[in-house]
XYZ file of C-alpha atoms in Angstrom:
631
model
C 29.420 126.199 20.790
C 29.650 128.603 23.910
C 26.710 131.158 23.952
C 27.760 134.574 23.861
C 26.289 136.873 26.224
C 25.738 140.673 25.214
C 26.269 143.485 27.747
C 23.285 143.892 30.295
C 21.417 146.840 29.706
C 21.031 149.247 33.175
C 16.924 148.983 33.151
C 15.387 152.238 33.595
C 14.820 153.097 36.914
C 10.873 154.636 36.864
C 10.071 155.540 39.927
C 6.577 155.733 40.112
C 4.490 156.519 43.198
C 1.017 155.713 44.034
C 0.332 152.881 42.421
C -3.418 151.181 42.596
C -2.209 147.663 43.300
C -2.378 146.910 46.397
C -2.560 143.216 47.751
C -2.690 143.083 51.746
C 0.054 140.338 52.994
C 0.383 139.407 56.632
C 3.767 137.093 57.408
C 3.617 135.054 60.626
C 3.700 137.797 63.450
C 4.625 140.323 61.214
C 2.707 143.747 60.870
C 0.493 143.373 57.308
C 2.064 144.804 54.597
C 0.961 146.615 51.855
C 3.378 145.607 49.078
C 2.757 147.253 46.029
C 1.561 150.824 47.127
C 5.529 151.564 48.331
C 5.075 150.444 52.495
C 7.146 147.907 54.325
C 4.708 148.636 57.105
C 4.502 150.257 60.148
C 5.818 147.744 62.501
C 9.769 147.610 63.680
C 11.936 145.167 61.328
C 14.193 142.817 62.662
C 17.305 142.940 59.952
C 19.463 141.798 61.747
C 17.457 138.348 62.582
C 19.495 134.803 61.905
C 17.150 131.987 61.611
C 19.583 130.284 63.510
C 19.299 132.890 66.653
C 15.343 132.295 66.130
C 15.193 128.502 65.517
C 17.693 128.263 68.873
C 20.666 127.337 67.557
C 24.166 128.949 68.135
C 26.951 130.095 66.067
C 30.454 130.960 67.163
C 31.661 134.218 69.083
C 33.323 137.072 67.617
C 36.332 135.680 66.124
C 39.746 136.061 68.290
C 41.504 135.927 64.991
C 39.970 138.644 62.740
C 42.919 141.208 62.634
C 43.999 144.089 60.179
C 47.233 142.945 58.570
C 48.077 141.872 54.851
C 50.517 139.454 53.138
C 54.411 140.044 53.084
C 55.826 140.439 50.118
C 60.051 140.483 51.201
C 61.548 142.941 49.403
C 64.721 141.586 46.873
C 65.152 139.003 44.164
C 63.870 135.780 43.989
C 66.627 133.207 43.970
C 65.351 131.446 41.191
C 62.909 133.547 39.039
C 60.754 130.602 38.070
C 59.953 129.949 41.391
C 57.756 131.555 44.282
C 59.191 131.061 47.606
C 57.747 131.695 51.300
C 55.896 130.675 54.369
C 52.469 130.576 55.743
C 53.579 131.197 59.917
C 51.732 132.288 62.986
C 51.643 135.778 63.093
C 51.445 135.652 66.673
C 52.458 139.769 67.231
C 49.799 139.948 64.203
C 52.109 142.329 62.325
C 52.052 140.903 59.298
C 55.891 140.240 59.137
C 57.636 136.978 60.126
C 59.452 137.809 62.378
C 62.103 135.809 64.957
C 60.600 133.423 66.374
C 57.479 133.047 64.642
C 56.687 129.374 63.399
C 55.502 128.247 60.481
C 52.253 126.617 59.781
C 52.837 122.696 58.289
C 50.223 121.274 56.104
C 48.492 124.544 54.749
C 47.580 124.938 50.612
C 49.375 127.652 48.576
C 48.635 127.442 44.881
C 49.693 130.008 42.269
C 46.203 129.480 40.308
C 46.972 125.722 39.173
C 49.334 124.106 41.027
C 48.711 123.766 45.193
C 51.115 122.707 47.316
C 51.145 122.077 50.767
C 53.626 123.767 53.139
C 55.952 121.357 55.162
C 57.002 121.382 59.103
C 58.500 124.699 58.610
C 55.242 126.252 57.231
C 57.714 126.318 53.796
C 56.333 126.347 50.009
C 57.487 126.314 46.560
C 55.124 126.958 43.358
C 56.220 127.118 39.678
C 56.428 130.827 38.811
C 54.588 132.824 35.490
C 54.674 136.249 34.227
C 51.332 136.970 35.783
C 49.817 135.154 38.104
C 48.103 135.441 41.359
C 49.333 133.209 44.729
C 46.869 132.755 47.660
C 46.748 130.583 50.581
C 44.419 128.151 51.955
C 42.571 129.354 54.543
C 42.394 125.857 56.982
C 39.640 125.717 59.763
C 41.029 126.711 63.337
C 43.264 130.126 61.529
C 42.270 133.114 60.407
C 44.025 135.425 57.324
C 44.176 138.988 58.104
C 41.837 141.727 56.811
C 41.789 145.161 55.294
C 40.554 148.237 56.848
C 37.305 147.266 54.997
C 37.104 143.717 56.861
C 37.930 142.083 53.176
C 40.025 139.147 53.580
C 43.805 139.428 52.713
C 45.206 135.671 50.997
C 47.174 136.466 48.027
C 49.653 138.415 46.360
C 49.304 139.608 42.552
C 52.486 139.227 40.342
C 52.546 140.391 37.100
C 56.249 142.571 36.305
C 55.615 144.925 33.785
C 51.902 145.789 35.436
C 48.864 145.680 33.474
C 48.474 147.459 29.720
C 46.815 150.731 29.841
C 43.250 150.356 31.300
C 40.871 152.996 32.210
C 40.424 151.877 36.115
C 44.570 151.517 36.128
C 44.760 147.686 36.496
C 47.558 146.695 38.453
C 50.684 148.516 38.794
C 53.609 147.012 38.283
C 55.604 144.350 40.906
C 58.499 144.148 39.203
C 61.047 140.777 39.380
C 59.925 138.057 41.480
C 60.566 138.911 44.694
C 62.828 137.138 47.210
C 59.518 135.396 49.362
C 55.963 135.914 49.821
C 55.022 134.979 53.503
C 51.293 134.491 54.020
C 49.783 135.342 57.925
C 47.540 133.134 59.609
C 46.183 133.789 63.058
C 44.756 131.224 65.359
C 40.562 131.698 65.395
C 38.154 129.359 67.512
C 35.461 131.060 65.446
C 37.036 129.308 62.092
C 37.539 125.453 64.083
C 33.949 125.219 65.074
C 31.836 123.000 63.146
C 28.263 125.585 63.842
C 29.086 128.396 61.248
C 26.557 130.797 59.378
C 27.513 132.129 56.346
C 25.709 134.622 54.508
C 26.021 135.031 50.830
C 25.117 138.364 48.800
C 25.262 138.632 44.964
C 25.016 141.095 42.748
C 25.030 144.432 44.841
C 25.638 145.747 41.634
C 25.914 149.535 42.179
C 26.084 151.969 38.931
C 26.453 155.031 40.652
C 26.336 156.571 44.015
C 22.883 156.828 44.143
C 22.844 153.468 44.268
C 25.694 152.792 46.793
C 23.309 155.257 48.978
C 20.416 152.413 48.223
C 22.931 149.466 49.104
C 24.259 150.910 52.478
C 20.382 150.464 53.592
C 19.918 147.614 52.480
C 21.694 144.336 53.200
C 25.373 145.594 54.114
C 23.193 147.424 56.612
C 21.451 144.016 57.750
C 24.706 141.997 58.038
C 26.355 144.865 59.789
C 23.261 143.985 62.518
C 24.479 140.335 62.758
C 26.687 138.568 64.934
C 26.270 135.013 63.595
C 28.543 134.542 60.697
C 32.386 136.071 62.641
C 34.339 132.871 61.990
C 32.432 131.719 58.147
C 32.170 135.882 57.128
C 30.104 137.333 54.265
C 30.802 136.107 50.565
C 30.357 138.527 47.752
C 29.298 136.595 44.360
C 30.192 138.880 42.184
C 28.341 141.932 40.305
C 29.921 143.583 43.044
C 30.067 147.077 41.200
C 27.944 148.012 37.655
C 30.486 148.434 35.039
C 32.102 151.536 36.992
C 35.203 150.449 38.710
C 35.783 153.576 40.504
C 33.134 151.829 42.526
C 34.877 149.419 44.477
C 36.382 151.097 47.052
C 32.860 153.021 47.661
C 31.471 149.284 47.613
C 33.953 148.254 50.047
C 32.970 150.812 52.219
C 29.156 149.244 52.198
C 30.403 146.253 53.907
C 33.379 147.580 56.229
C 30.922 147.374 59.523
C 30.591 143.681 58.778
C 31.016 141.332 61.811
C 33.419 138.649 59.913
C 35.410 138.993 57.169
C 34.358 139.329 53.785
C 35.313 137.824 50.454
C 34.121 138.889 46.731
C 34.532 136.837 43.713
C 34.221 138.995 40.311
C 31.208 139.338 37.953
C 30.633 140.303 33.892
C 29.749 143.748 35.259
C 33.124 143.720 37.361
C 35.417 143.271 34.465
C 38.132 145.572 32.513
C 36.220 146.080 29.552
C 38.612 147.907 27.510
C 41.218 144.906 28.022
C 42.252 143.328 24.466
C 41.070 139.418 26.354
C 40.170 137.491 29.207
C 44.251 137.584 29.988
C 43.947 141.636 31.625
C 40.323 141.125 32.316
C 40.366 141.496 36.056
C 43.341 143.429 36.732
C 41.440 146.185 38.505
C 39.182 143.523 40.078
C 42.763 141.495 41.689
C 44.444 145.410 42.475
C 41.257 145.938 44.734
C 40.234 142.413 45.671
C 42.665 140.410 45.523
C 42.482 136.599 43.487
C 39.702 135.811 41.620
C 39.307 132.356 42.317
C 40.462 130.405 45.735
C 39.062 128.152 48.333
C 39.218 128.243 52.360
C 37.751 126.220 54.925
C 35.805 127.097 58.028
C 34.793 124.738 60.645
C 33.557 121.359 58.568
C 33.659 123.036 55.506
C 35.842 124.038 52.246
C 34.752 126.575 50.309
C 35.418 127.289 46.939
C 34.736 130.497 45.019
C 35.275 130.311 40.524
C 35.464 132.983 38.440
C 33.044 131.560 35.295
C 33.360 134.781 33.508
C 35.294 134.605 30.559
C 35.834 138.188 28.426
C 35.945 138.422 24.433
C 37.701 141.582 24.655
C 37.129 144.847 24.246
C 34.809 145.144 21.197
C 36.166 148.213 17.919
C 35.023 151.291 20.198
C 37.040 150.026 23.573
C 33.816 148.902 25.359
C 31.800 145.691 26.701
C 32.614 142.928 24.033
C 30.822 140.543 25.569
C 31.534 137.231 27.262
C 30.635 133.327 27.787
C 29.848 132.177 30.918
C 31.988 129.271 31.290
C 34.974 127.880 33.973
C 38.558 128.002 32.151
C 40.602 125.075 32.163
C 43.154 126.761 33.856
C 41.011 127.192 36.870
C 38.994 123.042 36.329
C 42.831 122.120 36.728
C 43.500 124.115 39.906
C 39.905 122.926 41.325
C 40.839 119.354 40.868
C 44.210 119.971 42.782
C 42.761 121.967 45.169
C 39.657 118.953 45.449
C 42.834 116.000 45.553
C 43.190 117.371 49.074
C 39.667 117.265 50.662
C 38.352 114.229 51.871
C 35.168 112.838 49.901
C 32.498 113.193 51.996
C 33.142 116.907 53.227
C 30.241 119.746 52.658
C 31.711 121.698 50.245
C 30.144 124.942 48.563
C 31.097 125.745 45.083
C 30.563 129.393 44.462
C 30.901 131.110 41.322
C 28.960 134.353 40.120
C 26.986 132.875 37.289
C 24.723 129.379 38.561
C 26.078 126.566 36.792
C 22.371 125.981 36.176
C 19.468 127.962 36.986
C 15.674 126.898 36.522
C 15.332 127.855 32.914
C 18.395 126.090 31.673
C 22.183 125.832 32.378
C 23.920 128.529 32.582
C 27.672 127.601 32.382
C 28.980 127.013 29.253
C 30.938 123.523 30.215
C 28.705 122.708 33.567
C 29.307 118.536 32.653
C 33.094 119.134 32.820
C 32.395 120.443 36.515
C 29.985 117.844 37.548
C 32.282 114.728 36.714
C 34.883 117.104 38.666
C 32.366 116.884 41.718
C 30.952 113.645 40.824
C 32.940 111.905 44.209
C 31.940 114.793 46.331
C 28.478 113.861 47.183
C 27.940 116.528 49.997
C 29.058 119.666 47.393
C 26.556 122.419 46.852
C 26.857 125.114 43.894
C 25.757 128.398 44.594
C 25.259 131.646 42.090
C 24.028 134.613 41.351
C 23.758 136.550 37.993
C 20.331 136.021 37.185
C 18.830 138.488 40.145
C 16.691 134.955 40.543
C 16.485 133.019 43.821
C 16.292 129.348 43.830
C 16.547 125.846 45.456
C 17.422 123.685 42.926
C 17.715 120.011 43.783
C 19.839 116.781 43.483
C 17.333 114.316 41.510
C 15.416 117.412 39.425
C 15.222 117.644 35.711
C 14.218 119.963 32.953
C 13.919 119.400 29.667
C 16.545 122.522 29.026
C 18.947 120.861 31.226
C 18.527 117.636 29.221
C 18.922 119.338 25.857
C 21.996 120.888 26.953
C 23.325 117.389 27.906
C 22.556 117.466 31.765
C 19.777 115.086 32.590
C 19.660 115.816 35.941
C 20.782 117.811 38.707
C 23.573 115.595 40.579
C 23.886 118.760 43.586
C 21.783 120.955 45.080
C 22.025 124.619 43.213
C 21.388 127.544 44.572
C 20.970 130.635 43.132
C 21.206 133.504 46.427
C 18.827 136.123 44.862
C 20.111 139.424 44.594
C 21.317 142.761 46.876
C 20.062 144.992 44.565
C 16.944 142.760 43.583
C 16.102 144.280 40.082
C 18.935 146.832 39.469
C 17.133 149.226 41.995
C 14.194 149.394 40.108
C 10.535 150.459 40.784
C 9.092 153.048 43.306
C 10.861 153.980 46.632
C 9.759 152.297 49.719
C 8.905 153.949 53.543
C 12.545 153.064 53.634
C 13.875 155.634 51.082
C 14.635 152.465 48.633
C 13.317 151.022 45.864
C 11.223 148.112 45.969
C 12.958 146.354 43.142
C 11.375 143.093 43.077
C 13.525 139.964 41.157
C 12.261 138.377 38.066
C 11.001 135.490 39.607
C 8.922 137.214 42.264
C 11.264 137.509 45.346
C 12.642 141.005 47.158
C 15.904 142.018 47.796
C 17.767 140.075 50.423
C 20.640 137.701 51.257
C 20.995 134.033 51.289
C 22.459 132.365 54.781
C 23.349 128.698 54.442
C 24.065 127.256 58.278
C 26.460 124.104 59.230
C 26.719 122.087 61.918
C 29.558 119.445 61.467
C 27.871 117.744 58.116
C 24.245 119.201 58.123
C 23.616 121.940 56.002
C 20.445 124.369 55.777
C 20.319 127.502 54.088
C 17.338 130.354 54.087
C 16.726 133.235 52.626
C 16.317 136.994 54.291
C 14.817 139.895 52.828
C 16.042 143.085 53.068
C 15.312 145.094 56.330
C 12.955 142.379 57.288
C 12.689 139.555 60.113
C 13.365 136.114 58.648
C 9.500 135.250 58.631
C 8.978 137.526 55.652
C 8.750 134.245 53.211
C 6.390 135.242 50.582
C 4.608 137.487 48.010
C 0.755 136.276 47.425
C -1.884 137.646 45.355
C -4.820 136.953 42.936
C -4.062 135.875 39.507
C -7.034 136.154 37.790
C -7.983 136.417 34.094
C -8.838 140.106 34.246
C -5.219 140.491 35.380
C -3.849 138.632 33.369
C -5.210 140.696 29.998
C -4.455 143.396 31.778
C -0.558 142.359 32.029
C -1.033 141.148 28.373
C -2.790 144.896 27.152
C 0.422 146.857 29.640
C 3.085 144.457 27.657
C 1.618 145.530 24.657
C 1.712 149.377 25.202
C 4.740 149.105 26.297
C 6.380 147.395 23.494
C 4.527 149.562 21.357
C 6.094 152.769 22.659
C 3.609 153.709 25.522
C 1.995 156.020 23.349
C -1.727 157.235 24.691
C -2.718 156.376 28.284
C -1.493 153.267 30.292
C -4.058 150.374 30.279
C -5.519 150.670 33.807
C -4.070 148.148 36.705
C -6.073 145.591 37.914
C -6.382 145.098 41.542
C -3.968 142.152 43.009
C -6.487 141.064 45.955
C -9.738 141.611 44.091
C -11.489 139.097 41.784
C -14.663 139.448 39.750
C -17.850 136.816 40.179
C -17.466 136.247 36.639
C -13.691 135.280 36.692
C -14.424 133.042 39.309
C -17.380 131.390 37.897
C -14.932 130.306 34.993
C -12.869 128.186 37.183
C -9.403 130.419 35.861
C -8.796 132.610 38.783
C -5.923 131.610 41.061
C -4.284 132.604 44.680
C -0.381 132.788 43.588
C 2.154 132.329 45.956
C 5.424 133.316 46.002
C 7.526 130.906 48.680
C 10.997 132.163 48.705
C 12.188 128.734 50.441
C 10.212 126.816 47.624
C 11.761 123.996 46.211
C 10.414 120.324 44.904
C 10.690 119.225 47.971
C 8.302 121.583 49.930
C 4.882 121.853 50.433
C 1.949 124.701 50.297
C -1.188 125.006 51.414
C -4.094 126.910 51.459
C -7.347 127.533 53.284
C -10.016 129.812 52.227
C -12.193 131.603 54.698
C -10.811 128.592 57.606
C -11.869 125.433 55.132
C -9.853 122.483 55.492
C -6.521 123.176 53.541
C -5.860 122.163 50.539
C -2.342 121.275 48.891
C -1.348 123.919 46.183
C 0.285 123.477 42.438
C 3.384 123.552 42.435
C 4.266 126.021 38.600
C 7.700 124.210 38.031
C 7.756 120.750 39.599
C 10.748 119.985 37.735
C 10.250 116.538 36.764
C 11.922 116.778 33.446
C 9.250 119.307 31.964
C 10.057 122.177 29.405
C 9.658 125.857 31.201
C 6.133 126.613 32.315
C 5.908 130.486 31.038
C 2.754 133.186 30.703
C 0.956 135.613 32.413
C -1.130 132.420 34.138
C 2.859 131.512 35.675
C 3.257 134.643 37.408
C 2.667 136.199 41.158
C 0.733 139.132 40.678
C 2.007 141.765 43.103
C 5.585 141.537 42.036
C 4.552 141.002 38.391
C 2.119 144.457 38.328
C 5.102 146.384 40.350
C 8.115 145.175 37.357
C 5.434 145.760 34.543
C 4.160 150.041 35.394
C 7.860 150.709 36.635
C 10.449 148.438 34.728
C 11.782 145.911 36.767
C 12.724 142.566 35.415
C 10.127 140.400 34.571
C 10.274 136.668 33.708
C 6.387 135.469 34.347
C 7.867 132.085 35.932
C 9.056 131.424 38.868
C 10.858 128.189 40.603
C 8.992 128.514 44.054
C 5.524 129.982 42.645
C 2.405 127.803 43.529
C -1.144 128.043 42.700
C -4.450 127.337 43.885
C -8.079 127.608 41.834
C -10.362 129.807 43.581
C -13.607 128.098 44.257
C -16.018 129.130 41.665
C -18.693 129.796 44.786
C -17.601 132.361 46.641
C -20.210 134.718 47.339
C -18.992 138.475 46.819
C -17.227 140.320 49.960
C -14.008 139.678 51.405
C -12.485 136.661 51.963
C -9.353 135.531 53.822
C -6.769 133.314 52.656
C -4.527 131.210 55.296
C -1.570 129.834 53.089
C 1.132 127.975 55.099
C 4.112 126.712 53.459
C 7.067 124.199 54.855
C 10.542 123.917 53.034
C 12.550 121.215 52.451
C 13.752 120.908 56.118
C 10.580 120.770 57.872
C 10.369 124.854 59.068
C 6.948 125.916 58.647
C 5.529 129.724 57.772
C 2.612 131.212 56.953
C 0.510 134.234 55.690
C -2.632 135.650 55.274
C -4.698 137.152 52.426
C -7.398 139.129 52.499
C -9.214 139.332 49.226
C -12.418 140.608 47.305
C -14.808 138.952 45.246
C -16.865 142.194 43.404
C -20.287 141.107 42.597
C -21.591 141.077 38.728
C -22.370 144.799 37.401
C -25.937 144.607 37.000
C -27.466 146.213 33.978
C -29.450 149.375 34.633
C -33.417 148.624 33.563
């Protein structure tokens, strides 16, 4: 049976200031950072910085093709009600109208949500017609669909003739009979033919009010609008675009409208209509705004796809948030195996959806098998999410016993789950930048995930917000003082936080006496960890030594606790309510030895992900002698 998820609660946003946790982290040639006590540093940040640009590779130009224009819908009656008519043709005037002596484009995808068709020598099409229904076109490599005033990409063209029933955010108004053709622009881009593209992918900017947009826009809209890399692949939205509030959207369009390439947006659970009856009206005001839910298009070697796995109850007695299952309707597994009929087998292809199909504590979507035997010839497909405000690098070939029990032994593709804009709902104190720290779950920060192409290679990294790329980690001392600690903070909390707050425990400070038990660990954070990278770490320039890797994901159950977690992320979340999960899928560990003598210490830790790029950090840490007792 489908699990049934219950409306996220909008955590508290505490923000708390002067907190005694300080753990001093120094990234690569980065200015040292003082994460928990509300600094990015004093340095300059790079935010704009593409791996790519730093590793020496190139991406395309600005793209020739990127235009303001939209669809044309021709006004009059369809000739035959059941069926959409029109063309996809050269706007070469790029006024969005066919006009004489425009061609058409042959051999491009239209579907109307289920069926796709391909357009013949004239650029022509025909799809079966419904009472509501959304029509988009194909994007192929080498063209370019117009854009709003907001840079988000205009494909398709919502039909539904009596509009939607009353909603609060309006739905969609209503289009009326079929009308006599629906002729989709393309203009001719360079940017979208060549095989180098960089494509950045931002989940969950989740905004609740304006306070919050006023976080976002400084934050990673802000970034991308720094880049050039990514004109011809643009920026795809995963959903969670808005919290709940739909009046949002065009304020959240706004965030991204100095973005270099277009942008896309596929809708979230906190994106919905919740006062629709069902899933049927469910993202009315999501297509009015946005535009289809679901869709592919292809850029250079690529085709992307982008599924809407969100499927509503309804509006519960009151009119509100009846919850939802996180699953991929049929309707849209039928259009992804036309859509797939038409892609040859061994292209990269990126299945995006907002909720992971699995993430590392189990699988997410509902009917994930039913996908996989849909992508079972497609060896080269990736799935990417977000949802969980997690970020992971899940692998072909790893296994968990919650995968297994929920009849997926292991993973066949690569998952990966981009992290999140808004990290933990905006949560925790404000930084030197005026936002909050909001660390994730799993111990990562705010940023955007970039996957890169050229031809059939594929890499992907992760940036955090108003940071250089080298910013890879969070490290600090897990020790058993801090861990009782976390355990006695837990426990006032949950008990109402009556009387004082237990004390914090220092994250780059550990007693003799902890060590001397052998239970005191450096944690490490590696936001490009997966099974297949390393970490090491030196202490005080000994010879280094390879770290434990928390989830190796070799078909074990969840490794959870206090003893699981990074400690500067994990003593932020737990004195100002972020999100905290006390696991991680890229945490590693190392056992202090039990003989250092007291006084600082310094902790090299170098990590290299899965394709061989190589950062590191350092830690400077404490070891406070044993109180001696007065005579």
């Amino acid at each position: 049976m489908p699990s049934v998820q219950t409306p996220h609660p909008h955590p508290h946003r505490r923000r708390a200031t002067g907190l005694a946790l300080a753990a001093t982290i120094i990234v690569g040639a980065a200015p040292a950072h003082a994460l928990p006590t509300g600094s990015l540093g004093s340095g300059s940040a790079d935010p704009g910085g593409s791996l790519g640009a730093e590793l020496g590779s190139s991406a395309p130009g600005p793209d020739e093709g990127l235009y303001t224009g939209s669809v044309e819908v021709v006004d009059g009656a369809a000739a035959d009600p059941s069926v959409l008519t029109g063309r996809v043709f050269d706007d070469v005037n790029r006024n969005s109208v066919y006009d004489d002596g425009e061609v058409g484009v042959p051999d491009v995808r239209v579907s109307n949500g289920r069926d796709v068709v391909t357009t013949d020598d004239e650029g022509r099409y025909e799809l079966p017609a419904s009472d509501n229904f959304t029509a988009f076109v194909t994007q192929p490599a080498g063209w370019q669909v117009p854009v709003d005033e907001q840079m988000f990409a205009q494909f398709s063209y919502n039909h539904l003739p009596a509009g939607s029933p009353e909603l609060r955010f309006g739905g969609l108004e209503p289009t009326g009979d079929l009308p006599a053709a629906v002729n989709f622009p393309l203009a001719k881009s360079a940017a979208t033919a060549d095989p180098r593209q960089s494509c950045p992918i931002a989940s969950d900017t989740q905004t609740y009010d304006m306070e919050e947009v006023g976080y976002a826009s400084r934050g990673v809209p802000a970034d991308l609008a720094a880049r050039d890399d990514y004109a011809g692949c643009g920026i795809l939205l995963l959903g969670d675009n808005v919290g709940d509030d739909l009046s949002l959207n065009q304020p959240l369009k706004e965030l991204y409208a100095d973005a270099n390439g277009p942008v896309r947006a596929i809708p979230g659970n906190h994106d919905m209509d919740f006062d629709a009856a069902d899933a049927t009206h469910s993202v009315d005001t999501y297509r009015r705004d946005f535009g289809a839910p679901y869709y592919s298009y292809e850029v250079g070697d690529t085709h992307f796809v982008g599924l809407f796995n969100i499927v509503y109850n309804g509006a519960d007695a009151e009119g509100s948030n009846g919850g939802y299952t996180e699953a991929i309707s049929q309707e849209q597994l039928e259009w992804l195996r036309n859509d797939l009929e038409h892609v040859d087998r061994d292209k990269n292809i990126v299945v995006a959806a907002h909720a992971p199909i699995v993430d590392y504590r189990g699988v997410t979507t509902d009917n994930a098998a039913e996908l996989y035997e849909i992508l079972a010839d497609y060896p080269n497909a990736v799935t990417v999410g977000g949802h969980t405000h997690t970020l992971e690098h899940l692998l072909a070939g790893d296994s968990r016993q919650e995968w297994a029990d929920a009849g997926i032994p292991e993973l066949t593709h690569d998952q990966l789950v981009a992290g999140a804009v808004s990290g933990s709902w905006y949560s925790g104190e404000l930084n030197e930048n005026g936002v909050p720290h909001s660390y994730t779950s799993d111990a990562a920060e705010p940023g955007v995930l970039t996957i890169e192409f050229d031809g059939a290679s594929r890499s992907e990294y992760y940036t955090v917000r108003n940071e250089p790329v080298d910013r890879q980690f969070l490290t600090g001392i897990n020790s058993p003082a801090w861990r009782a600690w976390a355990q006695a903070h837990q426990q006032w909390k949950d008990d109402g936080e009556t009387g004082p707050a237990p004390a914090p425990v220092p994250t780059d400070a550990v007693s003799a006496e902890d060590l001397a038990g052998g239970e005191a660990w450096l944690a490490a954070s590696f936001f490009g960890g997966s099974t297949d990278a390393e970490v090491q770490v030196s202490i005080d320039g000994g010879a280094p030594v390879a770290a434990e890797h928390t989830q190796p994901a070799t078909g074990e159950a969840l490794n959870v606790g206090w003893e699981f977690t990074e400690t500067v992320s994990g003593s932020h979340n737990l004195v100002t309510g972020g999100a905290l999960g006390r696991s991680s899928s890229h945490l590693w560990r190392i056992a202090l030895p039990t003989d250092l003598e007291p006084g600082e210490h310094t902790a090299e830790i170098t990590a290299t992900d899965r394709y061989g790029r190589a950062y590191s950090t350092t830690l400077t840490f404490t070891v406070t002698a044993p109180e001696v007792a007065p005579a």
